[in-house]
PDB file of C-alpha atoms and ligand atoms in Angstrom:
ATOM      1  CA  UNK A   1      30.607 -26.403   0.627  1.00  0.00           C
ATOM      2  CA  UNK A   2      29.637 -26.743   4.253  1.00  0.00           C
ATOM      3  CA  UNK A   3      29.616 -30.035   6.026  1.00  0.00           C
ATOM      4  CA  UNK A   4      26.190 -31.468   6.663  1.00  0.00           C
ATOM      5  CA  UNK A   5      26.295 -33.806   9.594  1.00  0.00           C
ATOM      6  CA  UNK A   6      23.316 -35.785  10.834  1.00  0.00           C
ATOM      7  CA  UNK A   7      23.275 -34.094  14.232  1.00  0.00           C
ATOM      8  CA  UNK A   8      21.941 -30.564  14.426  1.00  0.00           C
ATOM      9  CA  UNK A   9      19.619 -28.128  16.188  1.00  0.00           C
ATOM     10  CA  UNK A  10      16.475 -29.699  14.784  1.00  0.00           C
ATOM     11  CA  UNK A  11      14.064 -30.630  17.505  1.00  0.00           C
ATOM     12  CA  UNK A  12      11.200 -31.741  15.333  1.00  0.00           C
ATOM     13  CA  UNK A  13      10.206 -31.868  11.701  1.00  0.00           C
ATOM     14  CA  UNK A  14       6.712 -32.051  10.341  1.00  0.00           C
ATOM     15  CA  UNK A  15       7.359 -35.275   8.491  1.00  0.00           C
ATOM     16  CA  UNK A  16       6.535 -38.416  10.450  1.00  0.00           C
ATOM     17  CA  UNK A  17       9.428 -40.166  12.076  1.00  0.00           C
ATOM     18  CA  UNK A  18       8.527 -43.470  10.459  1.00  0.00           C
ATOM     19  CA  UNK A  19       9.990 -42.477   7.128  1.00  0.00           C
ATOM     20  CA  UNK A  20      13.195 -43.384   5.500  1.00  0.00           C
ATOM     21  CA  UNK A  21      16.271 -41.495   6.581  1.00  0.00           C
ATOM     22  CA  UNK A  22      15.945 -38.060   5.087  1.00  0.00           C
ATOM     23  CA  UNK A  23      18.643 -36.091   3.384  1.00  0.00           C
ATOM     24  CA  UNK A  24      20.092 -33.891   6.133  1.00  0.00           C
ATOM     25  CA  UNK A  25      19.766 -30.692   4.088  1.00  0.00           C
ATOM     26  CA  UNK A  26      16.203 -31.487   3.131  1.00  0.00           C
ATOM     27  CA  UNK A  27      15.338 -32.069   6.766  1.00  0.00           C
ATOM     28  CA  UNK A  28      17.011 -28.834   7.827  1.00  0.00           C
ATOM     29  CA  UNK A  29      15.387 -26.800   5.107  1.00  0.00           C
ATOM     30  CA  UNK A  30      12.031 -28.158   6.258  1.00  0.00           C
ATOM     31  CA  UNK A  31      12.807 -26.904   9.739  1.00  0.00           C
ATOM     32  CA  UNK A  32      14.197 -23.619   8.386  1.00  0.00           C
ATOM     33  CA  UNK A  33      10.981 -22.970   6.465  1.00  0.00           C
ATOM     34  CA  UNK A  34       8.918 -23.433   9.620  1.00  0.00           C
ATOM     35  CA  UNK A  35      11.137 -20.963  11.440  1.00  0.00           C
ATOM     36  CA  UNK A  36      10.996 -18.451   8.584  1.00  0.00           C
ATOM     37  CA  UNK A  37       7.211 -18.639   8.415  1.00  0.00           C
ATOM     38  CA  UNK A  38       6.823 -18.173  12.153  1.00  0.00           C
ATOM     39  CA  UNK A  39       9.306 -15.280  12.069  1.00  0.00           C
ATOM     40  CA  UNK A  40       7.378 -13.496   9.331  1.00  0.00           C
ATOM     41  CA  UNK A  41       4.091 -14.055  11.197  1.00  0.00           C
ATOM     42  CA  UNK A  42       5.624 -12.530  14.349  1.00  0.00           C
ATOM     43  CA  UNK A  43       7.149  -9.651  12.386  1.00  0.00           C
ATOM     44  CA  UNK A  44       3.751  -8.853  10.895  1.00  0.00           C
ATOM     45  CA  UNK A  45       2.155  -9.025  14.327  1.00  0.00           C
ATOM     46  CA  UNK A  46       4.743  -6.657  15.825  1.00  0.00           C
ATOM     47  CA  UNK A  47       4.198  -4.229  12.925  1.00  0.00           C
ATOM     48  CA  UNK A  48       0.425  -4.391  13.384  1.00  0.00           C
ATOM     49  CA  UNK A  49       0.347  -3.656  17.128  1.00  0.00           C
ATOM     50  CA  UNK A  50       1.079   0.112  16.935  1.00  0.00           C
ATOM     51  CA  UNK A  51      -1.695   0.432  14.348  1.00  0.00           C
ATOM     52  CA  UNK A  52      -4.106  -1.266  16.716  1.00  0.00           C
ATOM     53  CA  UNK A  53      -3.089   1.048  19.548  1.00  0.00           C
ATOM     54  CA  UNK A  54      -3.489   4.077  17.246  1.00  0.00           C
ATOM     55  CA  UNK A  55      -7.013   2.933  16.348  1.00  0.00           C
ATOM     56  CA  UNK A  56      -7.998   2.676  20.018  1.00  0.00           C
ATOM     57  CA  UNK A  57      -6.463   6.051  20.745  1.00  0.00           C
ATOM     58  CA  UNK A  58      -8.470   7.584  17.908  1.00  0.00           C
ATOM     59  CA  UNK A  59     -11.620   6.179  19.496  1.00  0.00           C
ATOM     60  CA  UNK A  60     -10.546   7.612  22.845  1.00  0.00           C
ATOM     61  CA  UNK A  61     -10.047  11.024  21.222  1.00  0.00           C
ATOM     62  CA  UNK A  62     -13.625  10.817  19.937  1.00  0.00           C
ATOM     63  CA  UNK A  63     -14.901  10.231  23.457  1.00  0.00           C
ATOM     64  CA  UNK A  64     -12.798  13.133  24.762  1.00  0.00           C
ATOM     65  CA  UNK A  65     -14.286  15.376  22.088  1.00  0.00           C
ATOM     66  CA  UNK A  66     -17.803  14.265  23.103  1.00  0.00           C
ATOM     67  CA  UNK A  67     -17.080  15.263  26.719  1.00  0.00           C
ATOM     68  CA  UNK A  68     -15.706  18.635  25.607  1.00  0.00           C
ATOM     69  CA  UNK A  69     -18.744  19.227  23.424  1.00  0.00           C
ATOM     70  CA  UNK A  70     -21.122  18.428  26.313  1.00  0.00           C
ATOM     71  CA  UNK A  71     -19.188  20.817  28.582  1.00  0.00           C
ATOM     72  CA  UNK A  72     -19.310  23.561  25.941  1.00  0.00           C
ATOM     73  CA  UNK A  73     -23.081  23.135  25.601  1.00  0.00           C
ATOM     74  CA  UNK A  74     -23.519  23.487  29.370  1.00  0.00           C
ATOM     75  CA  UNK A  75     -21.328  26.579  29.392  1.00  0.00           C
ATOM     76  CA  UNK A  76     -23.327  28.046  26.497  1.00  0.00           C
ATOM     77  CA  UNK A  77     -26.551  27.315  28.357  1.00  0.00           C
ATOM     78  CA  UNK A  78     -25.297  29.135  31.473  1.00  0.00           C
ATOM     79  CA  UNK A  79     -24.085  32.129  29.464  1.00  0.00           C
ATOM     80  CA  UNK A  80     -27.438  32.476  27.706  1.00  0.00           C
ATOM     81  CA  UNK A  81     -29.239  32.163  31.048  1.00  0.00           C
ATOM     82  CA  UNK A  82     -27.128  34.927  32.621  1.00  0.00           C
ATOM     83  CA  UNK A  83     -27.827  37.080  29.573  1.00  0.00           C
ATOM     84  CA  UNK A  84     -31.585  36.451  30.016  1.00  0.00           C
ATOM     85  CA  UNK A  85     -31.371  37.367  33.692  1.00  0.00           C
ATOM     86  CA  UNK A  86     -29.520  40.591  32.836  1.00  0.00           C
ATOM     87  CA  UNK A  87     -32.179  41.397  30.232  1.00  0.00           C
ATOM     88  CA  UNK A  88     -34.934  40.838  32.801  1.00  0.00           C
ATOM     89  CA  UNK A  89     -33.150  43.182  35.190  1.00  0.00           C
ATOM     90  CA  UNK A  90     -32.909  45.815  32.449  1.00  0.00           C
ATOM     91  CA  UNK A  91     -36.626  45.540  31.644  1.00  0.00           C
ATOM     92  CA  UNK A  92     -37.512  45.702  35.355  1.00  0.00           C
ATOM     93  CA  UNK A  93     -35.492  48.916  35.692  1.00  0.00           C
ATOM     94  CA  UNK A  94     -37.277  50.352  32.663  1.00  0.00           C
ATOM     95  CA  UNK A  95     -40.658  49.440  34.169  1.00  0.00           C
ATOM     96  CA  UNK A  96     -39.720  51.150  37.448  1.00  0.00           C
ATOM     97  CA  UNK A  97     -38.652  54.234  35.490  1.00  0.00           C
ATOM     98  CA  UNK A  98     -41.910  54.324  33.472  1.00  0.00           C
ATOM     99  CA  UNK A  99     -43.967  53.926  36.621  1.00  0.00           C
ATOM    100  CA  UNK A 100     -42.203  56.818  38.340  1.00  0.00           C
ATOM    101  CA  UNK A 101     -42.643  58.950  35.194  1.00  0.00           C
ATOM    102  CA  UNK A 102     -46.355  58.097  35.060  1.00  0.00           C
ATOM    103  CA  UNK A 103     -47.038  60.039  38.228  1.00  0.00           C
ATOM    104  CA  UNK A 104     -45.874  63.266  36.597  1.00  0.00           C
ATOM    105  CA  UNK A 105     -47.427  62.971  33.084  1.00  0.00           C
ATOM    106  CA  UNK A 106     -49.798  65.678  32.000  1.00  0.00           C
ATOM    107  CA  UNK A 107     -52.008  63.923  29.455  1.00  0.00           C
ATOM    108  CA  UNK A 108     -53.854  60.665  29.171  1.00  0.00           C
ATOM    109  CA  UNK A 109     -52.043  59.978  25.888  1.00  0.00           C
ATOM    110  CA  UNK A 110     -48.674  60.305  27.601  1.00  0.00           C
ATOM    111  CA  UNK A 111     -49.881  58.049  30.369  1.00  0.00           C
ATOM    112  CA  UNK A 112     -51.170  55.437  27.907  1.00  0.00           C
ATOM    113  CA  UNK A 113     -47.880  55.577  26.005  1.00  0.00           C
ATOM    114  CA  UNK A 114     -45.965  54.862  29.216  1.00  0.00           C
ATOM    115  CA  UNK A 115     -48.314  52.041  30.158  1.00  0.00           C
ATOM    116  CA  UNK A 116     -47.792  50.624  26.675  1.00  0.00           C
ATOM    117  CA  UNK A 117     -44.028  50.673  27.290  1.00  0.00           C
ATOM    118  CA  UNK A 118     -44.553  48.919  30.649  1.00  0.00           C
ATOM    119  CA  UNK A 119     -46.698  46.278  29.006  1.00  0.00           C
ATOM    120  CA  UNK A 120     -44.066  45.730  26.296  1.00  0.00           C
ATOM    121  CA  UNK A 121     -41.293  45.383  28.900  1.00  0.00           C
ATOM    122  CA  UNK A 122     -43.407  42.943  30.902  1.00  0.00           C
ATOM    123  CA  UNK A 123     -43.935  40.832  27.777  1.00  0.00           C
ATOM    124  CA  UNK A 124     -40.188  40.850  27.205  1.00  0.00           C
ATOM    125  CA  UNK A 125     -39.614  39.726  30.804  1.00  0.00           C
ATOM    126  CA  UNK A 126     -42.166  36.945  30.381  1.00  0.00           C
ATOM    127  CA  UNK A 127     -40.424  35.829  27.163  1.00  0.00           C
ATOM    128  CA  UNK A 128     -37.057  35.776  28.957  1.00  0.00           C
ATOM    129  CA  UNK A 129     -38.515  33.757  31.811  1.00  0.00           C
ATOM    130  CA  UNK A 130     -39.907  31.187  29.344  1.00  0.00           C
ATOM    131  CA  UNK A 131     -36.499  30.961  27.756  1.00  0.00           C
ATOM    132  CA  UNK A 132     -34.832  30.519  31.162  1.00  0.00           C
ATOM    133  CA  UNK A 133     -37.218  27.674  31.949  1.00  0.00           C
ATOM    134  CA  UNK A 134     -36.358  26.012  28.623  1.00  0.00           C
ATOM    135  CA  UNK A 135     -32.664  26.501  29.348  1.00  0.00           C
ATOM    136  CA  UNK A 136     -33.067  24.892  32.783  1.00  0.00           C
ATOM    137  CA  UNK A 137     -34.767  21.859  31.278  1.00  0.00           C
ATOM    138  CA  UNK A 138     -32.104  21.736  28.571  1.00  0.00           C
ATOM    139  CA  UNK A 139     -29.378  21.992  31.203  1.00  0.00           C
ATOM    140  CA  UNK A 140     -30.673  18.886  32.985  1.00  0.00           C
ATOM    141  CA  UNK A 141     -30.391  16.901  29.760  1.00  0.00           C
ATOM    142  CA  UNK A 142     -26.989  18.367  28.944  1.00  0.00           C
ATOM    143  CA  UNK A 143     -25.693  17.464  32.408  1.00  0.00           C
ATOM    144  CA  UNK A 144     -27.005  13.913  31.996  1.00  0.00           C
ATOM    145  CA  UNK A 145     -25.306  13.679  28.585  1.00  0.00           C
ATOM    146  CA  UNK A 146     -22.063  14.943  30.111  1.00  0.00           C
ATOM    147  CA  UNK A 147     -22.204  12.316  32.858  1.00  0.00           C
ATOM    148  CA  UNK A 148     -22.730   9.566  30.263  1.00  0.00           C
ATOM    149  CA  UNK A 149     -19.882  10.882  28.084  1.00  0.00           C
ATOM    150  CA  UNK A 150     -17.573  11.160  31.100  1.00  0.00           C
ATOM    151  CA  UNK A 151     -18.395   7.611  32.237  1.00  0.00           C
ATOM    152  CA  UNK A 152     -17.737   6.292  28.714  1.00  0.00           C
ATOM    153  CA  UNK A 153     -14.468   8.187  28.577  1.00  0.00           C
ATOM    154  CA  UNK A 154     -13.412   6.740  31.935  1.00  0.00           C
ATOM    155  CA  UNK A 155     -14.149   3.172  30.814  1.00  0.00           C
ATOM    156  CA  UNK A 156     -12.495   3.799  27.462  1.00  0.00           C
ATOM    157  CA  UNK A 157      -9.392   5.279  29.097  1.00  0.00           C
ATOM    158  CA  UNK A 158      -8.998   2.214  31.292  1.00  0.00           C
ATOM    159  CA  UNK A 159      -9.469  -0.050  28.241  1.00  0.00           C
ATOM    160  CA  UNK A 160      -6.904   1.923  26.271  1.00  0.00           C
ATOM    161  CA  UNK A 161      -4.348   1.643  29.045  1.00  0.00           C
ATOM    162  CA  UNK A 162      -4.976  -2.090  29.232  1.00  0.00           C
ATOM    163  CA  UNK A 163      -4.741  -2.509  25.450  1.00  0.00           C
ATOM    164  CA  UNK A 164      -1.537  -0.467  25.338  1.00  0.00           C
ATOM    165  CA  UNK A 165      -0.026  -2.502  28.153  1.00  0.00           C
ATOM    166  CA  UNK A 166      -1.080  -5.725  26.396  1.00  0.00           C
ATOM    167  CA  UNK A 167       0.436  -4.497  23.138  1.00  0.00           C
ATOM    168  CA  UNK A 168       3.691  -3.643  24.920  1.00  0.00           C
ATOM    169  CA  UNK A 169       3.831  -7.086  26.540  1.00  0.00           C
ATOM    170  CA  UNK A 170       2.960  -8.831  23.260  1.00  0.00           C
ATOM    171  CA  UNK A 171       5.587  -6.832  21.363  1.00  0.00           C
ATOM    172  CA  UNK A 172       8.257  -7.683  23.926  1.00  0.00           C
ATOM    173  CA  UNK A 173       7.284 -11.366  23.821  1.00  0.00           C
ATOM    174  CA  UNK A 174       7.255 -11.423  20.021  1.00  0.00           C
ATOM    175  CA  UNK A 175      10.622  -9.714  19.849  1.00  0.00           C
ATOM    176  CA  UNK A 176      12.072 -12.219  22.282  1.00  0.00           C
ATOM    177  CA  UNK A 177      10.649 -15.079  20.209  1.00  0.00           C
ATOM    178  CA  UNK A 178      12.007 -13.470  17.049  1.00  0.00           C
ATOM    179  CA  UNK A 179      15.462 -13.195  18.579  1.00  0.00           C
ATOM    180  CA  UNK A 180      15.304 -16.892  19.490  1.00  0.00           C
ATOM    181  CA  UNK A 181      14.130 -17.813  15.997  1.00  0.00           C
ATOM    182  CA  UNK A 182      16.888 -15.729  14.452  1.00  0.00           C
ATOM    183  CA  UNK A 183      19.451 -17.659  16.447  1.00  0.00           C
ATOM    184  CA  UNK A 184      17.916 -21.020  15.493  1.00  0.00           C
ATOM    185  CA  UNK A 185      17.730 -19.846  11.920  1.00  0.00           C
ATOM    186  CA  UNK A 186      21.397 -18.908  11.775  1.00  0.00           C
ATOM    187  CA  UNK A 187      22.380 -22.205  13.360  1.00  0.00           C
ATOM    188  CA  UNK A 188      20.399 -24.198  10.819  1.00  0.00           C
ATOM    189  CA  UNK A 189      21.552 -22.101   7.878  1.00  0.00           C
ATOM    190  CA  UNK A 190      25.188 -22.579   8.840  1.00  0.00           C
ATOM    191  CA  UNK A 191      24.782 -26.340   8.421  1.00  0.00           C
ATOM    192  CA  UNK A 192      22.961 -26.379   5.082  1.00  0.00           C
ATOM    193  CA  UNK A 193      24.694 -26.807   1.755  1.00  0.00           C
ATOM    194  CA  UNK A 194      25.286 -23.409   0.096  1.00  0.00           C
ATOM    195  CA  UNK A 195      23.612 -24.059  -3.239  1.00  0.00           C
ATOM    196  CA  UNK A 196      20.573 -25.663  -1.585  1.00  0.00           C
ATOM    197  CA  UNK A 197      20.360 -22.673   0.728  1.00  0.00           C
ATOM    198  CA  UNK A 198      20.653 -20.199  -2.139  1.00  0.00           C
ATOM    199  CA  UNK A 199      17.855 -22.007  -3.975  1.00  0.00           C
ATOM    200  CA  UNK A 200      15.732 -22.012  -0.819  1.00  0.00           C
ATOM    201  CA  UNK A 201      16.241 -18.258  -0.363  1.00  0.00           C
ATOM    202  CA  UNK A 202      15.420 -17.494  -3.969  1.00  0.00           C
ATOM    203  CA  UNK A 203      12.157 -19.470  -3.965  1.00  0.00           C
ATOM    204  CA  UNK A 204      11.214 -18.191  -0.494  1.00  0.00           C
ATOM    205  CA  UNK A 205      11.634 -14.611  -1.698  1.00  0.00           C
ATOM    206  CA  UNK A 206       9.500 -15.189  -4.774  1.00  0.00           C
ATOM    207  CA  UNK A 207       6.822 -17.505  -3.421  1.00  0.00           C
ATOM    208  CA  UNK A 208       6.736 -17.025   0.362  1.00  0.00           C
ATOM    209  CA  UNK A 209       7.244 -20.781   0.760  1.00  0.00           C
ATOM    210  CA  UNK A 210      10.223 -22.797  -0.405  1.00  0.00           C
ATOM    211  CA  UNK A 211       9.205 -26.394   0.167  1.00  0.00           C
ATOM    212  CA  UNK A 212       6.280 -28.455  -0.987  1.00  0.00           C
ATOM    213  CA  UNK A 213       5.129 -31.954  -0.320  1.00  0.00           C
ATOM    214  CA  UNK A 214       5.012 -34.245  -3.345  1.00  0.00           C
ATOM    215  CA  UNK A 215       1.970 -36.496  -3.243  1.00  0.00           C
ATOM    216  CA  UNK A 216       0.441 -38.711  -5.892  1.00  0.00           C
ATOM    217  CA  UNK A 217       3.287 -37.701  -8.178  1.00  0.00           C
ATOM    218  CA  UNK A 218       2.303 -34.031  -7.899  1.00  0.00           C
ATOM    219  CA  UNK A 219       3.778 -30.938  -6.321  1.00  0.00           C
ATOM    220  CA  UNK A 220       1.173 -30.065  -3.699  1.00  0.00           C
ATOM    221  CA  UNK A 221       1.917 -26.324  -4.037  1.00  0.00           C
ATOM    222  CA  UNK A 222       1.420 -25.847  -7.781  1.00  0.00           C
ATOM    223  CA  UNK A 223      -0.211 -29.242  -8.572  1.00  0.00           C
ATOM    224  CA  UNK A 224       1.984 -29.878 -11.557  1.00  0.00           C
ATOM    225  CA  UNK A 225       2.999 -33.516 -12.026  1.00  0.00           C
ATOM    226  CA  UNK A 226       6.555 -34.752 -11.853  1.00  0.00           C
ATOM    227  CA  UNK A 227       8.114 -37.383 -14.110  1.00  0.00           C
ATOM    228  CA  UNK A 228       7.862 -40.993 -12.881  1.00  0.00           C
ATOM    229  CA  UNK A 229      11.652 -41.184 -12.590  1.00  0.00           C
ATOM    230  CA  UNK A 230      11.768 -37.983 -10.527  1.00  0.00           C
ATOM    231  CA  UNK A 231       8.868 -39.216  -8.419  1.00  0.00           C
ATOM    232  CA  UNK A 232      10.814 -42.361  -7.521  1.00  0.00           C
ATOM    233  CA  UNK A 233      13.743 -40.168  -6.481  1.00  0.00           C
ATOM    234  CA  UNK A 234      11.569 -37.820  -4.451  1.00  0.00           C
ATOM    235  CA  UNK A 235      10.081 -40.792  -2.608  1.00  0.00           C
ATOM    236  CA  UNK A 236      13.469 -41.648  -1.152  1.00  0.00           C
ATOM    237  CA  UNK A 237      13.939 -38.125   0.287  1.00  0.00           C
ATOM    238  CA  UNK A 238      17.625 -38.638  -0.413  1.00  0.00           C
ATOM    239  CA  UNK A 239      18.238 -35.652  -2.626  1.00  0.00           C
ATOM    240  CA  UNK A 240      17.236 -32.034  -2.972  1.00  0.00           C
ATOM    241  CA  UNK A 241      14.816 -32.124  -5.913  1.00  0.00           C
ATOM    242  CA  UNK A 242      12.911 -29.067  -7.026  1.00  0.00           C
ATOM    243  CA  UNK A 243       9.578 -28.720  -8.765  1.00  0.00           C
ATOM    244  CA  UNK A 244      10.030 -27.979 -12.456  1.00  0.00           C
ATOM    245  CA  UNK A 245       7.098 -25.639 -12.423  1.00  0.00           C
ATOM    246  CA  UNK A 246       7.253 -23.600  -9.206  1.00  0.00           C
ATOM    247  CA  UNK A 247      10.831 -24.288  -8.122  1.00  0.00           C
ATOM    248  CA  UNK A 248       9.904 -25.412  -4.616  1.00  0.00           C
ATOM    249  CA  UNK A 249      11.996 -28.125  -3.010  1.00  0.00           C
ATOM    250  CA  UNK A 250       9.964 -31.324  -2.944  1.00  0.00           C
ATOM    251  CA  UNK A 251       9.773 -33.831  -0.128  1.00  0.00           C
ATOM    252  CA  UNK A 252       7.806 -36.998   0.338  1.00  0.00           C
ATOM    253  CA  UNK A 253       5.739 -37.901   3.391  1.00  0.00           C
ATOM    254  CA  UNK A 254       4.821 -41.618   3.437  1.00  0.00           C
ATOM    255  CA  UNK A 255       2.178 -40.903   6.087  1.00  0.00           C
ATOM    256  CA  UNK A 256       0.074 -39.291   3.366  1.00  0.00           C
ATOM    257  CA  UNK A 257       0.535 -42.088   0.878  1.00  0.00           C
ATOM    258  CA  UNK A 258      -1.785 -44.620   2.493  1.00  0.00           C
ATOM    259  CA  UNK A 259      -4.742 -42.239   2.385  1.00  0.00           C
ATOM    260  CA  UNK A 260      -4.091 -41.416  -1.242  1.00  0.00           C
ATOM    261  CA  UNK A 261      -3.034 -44.449  -3.252  1.00  0.00           C
ATOM    262  CA  UNK A 262      -0.803 -43.847  -6.222  1.00  0.00           C
ATOM    263  CA  UNK A 263      -2.714 -43.662  -9.495  1.00  0.00           C
ATOM    264  CA  UNK A 264      -2.191 -46.301 -12.187  1.00  0.00           C
ATOM    265  CA  UNK A 265       1.236 -46.071 -13.743  1.00  0.00           C
ATOM    266  CA  UNK A 266       0.044 -45.735 -17.306  1.00  0.00           C
ATOM    267  CA  UNK A 267      -2.236 -42.827 -16.419  1.00  0.00           C
ATOM    268  CA  UNK A 268       0.490 -41.117 -14.404  1.00  0.00           C
ATOM    269  CA  UNK A 269       2.828 -41.271 -17.332  1.00  0.00           C
ATOM    270  CA  UNK A 270       0.239 -39.750 -19.607  1.00  0.00           C
ATOM    271  CA  UNK A 271      -0.525 -36.943 -17.188  1.00  0.00           C
ATOM    272  CA  UNK A 272       3.112 -36.314 -16.478  1.00  0.00           C
ATOM    273  CA  UNK A 273       3.855 -36.037 -20.159  1.00  0.00           C
ATOM    274  CA  UNK A 274       0.968 -33.665 -20.591  1.00  0.00           C
ATOM    275  CA  UNK A 275       1.988 -31.242 -17.881  1.00  0.00           C
ATOM    276  CA  UNK A 276       5.710 -31.339 -18.386  1.00  0.00           C
ATOM    277  CA  UNK A 277       5.763 -30.357 -22.018  1.00  0.00           C
ATOM    278  CA  UNK A 278       6.749 -26.764 -21.199  1.00  0.00           C
ATOM    279  CA  UNK A 279       8.549 -26.633 -17.893  1.00  0.00           C
ATOM    280  CA  UNK A 280       9.512 -23.229 -16.491  1.00  0.00           C
ATOM    281  CA  UNK A 281      13.007 -24.478 -15.871  1.00  0.00           C
ATOM    282  CA  UNK A 282      14.829 -26.241 -18.645  1.00  0.00           C
ATOM    283  CA  UNK A 283      16.211 -29.069 -16.542  1.00  0.00           C
ATOM    284  CA  UNK A 284      15.218 -30.761 -13.345  1.00  0.00           C
ATOM    285  CA  UNK A 285      17.454 -29.279 -10.743  1.00  0.00           C
ATOM    286  CA  UNK A 286      19.052 -31.895  -8.560  1.00  0.00           C
ATOM    287  CA  UNK A 287      21.530 -30.787  -5.982  1.00  0.00           C
ATOM    288  CA  UNK A 288      23.398 -33.628  -4.374  1.00  0.00           C
ATOM    289  CA  UNK A 289      24.507 -32.471  -0.954  1.00  0.00           C
ATOM    290  CA  UNK A 290      26.944 -34.954   0.385  1.00  0.00           C
TER     291      UNK A 290
HETATM  292 ZN1   ZN B 301       5.460 -26.942  -7.795  1.00  0.00          ZN
END
């Protein structure tokens, strides 16, 4: 069993200083729980940061895709326009050919047939020109859309870089804090009684918290009442006493007693008897530490 001296690495405990001298292990476990909770909060935060960065990067990829899509539409527009211009040239060449043929035709029918071809080609040219005009109007809109998408991408890229840098800084800070907490944790653990520590670890693993305040003769974590005798012992904070129902280590904070006066003794007894008929643990676990 390790020695549990009064001096230690504890800088502050959440229980008011006005109370009775507290069992050294109980005081240290209180501090240890605070450290463990902060460490798990930081660990969760560190684990969550890459996910946040991934989410922003996914959004950035969407903006990149929007820019690429706008560029592809502009390219498509230009290709179609060049095709239209080539078609116009082809029809113009045909018209020139028909006109030169018309001077050497022998019959009116042949002449009319050629003129019909010219008319058809001219209609085709007119159709192409309409399409080119539409494409030019469309191009203006597509270029505007591209500019908007590019501006959004630029802003987004800057934001992403900032977010990534922030995440890197936060991760480094958290890891530094975690390293500090780990050290504090080890120091505290080395001074706590082995069986109390083993109980703390077991309950912490199962319930994510290992200590609970006892107030008005109740465990404030599971709200099950404790026996009057146990309650008197808890009030002294002199021993490690665990809740019969949830197993958490109970402590008493006199600062909370004034606001909540103790219920009448008779009633307490009745309620205690009622709730303690089937305790999860057979016996009240009391671990003397010194
Ligand atoms: Zn409890």
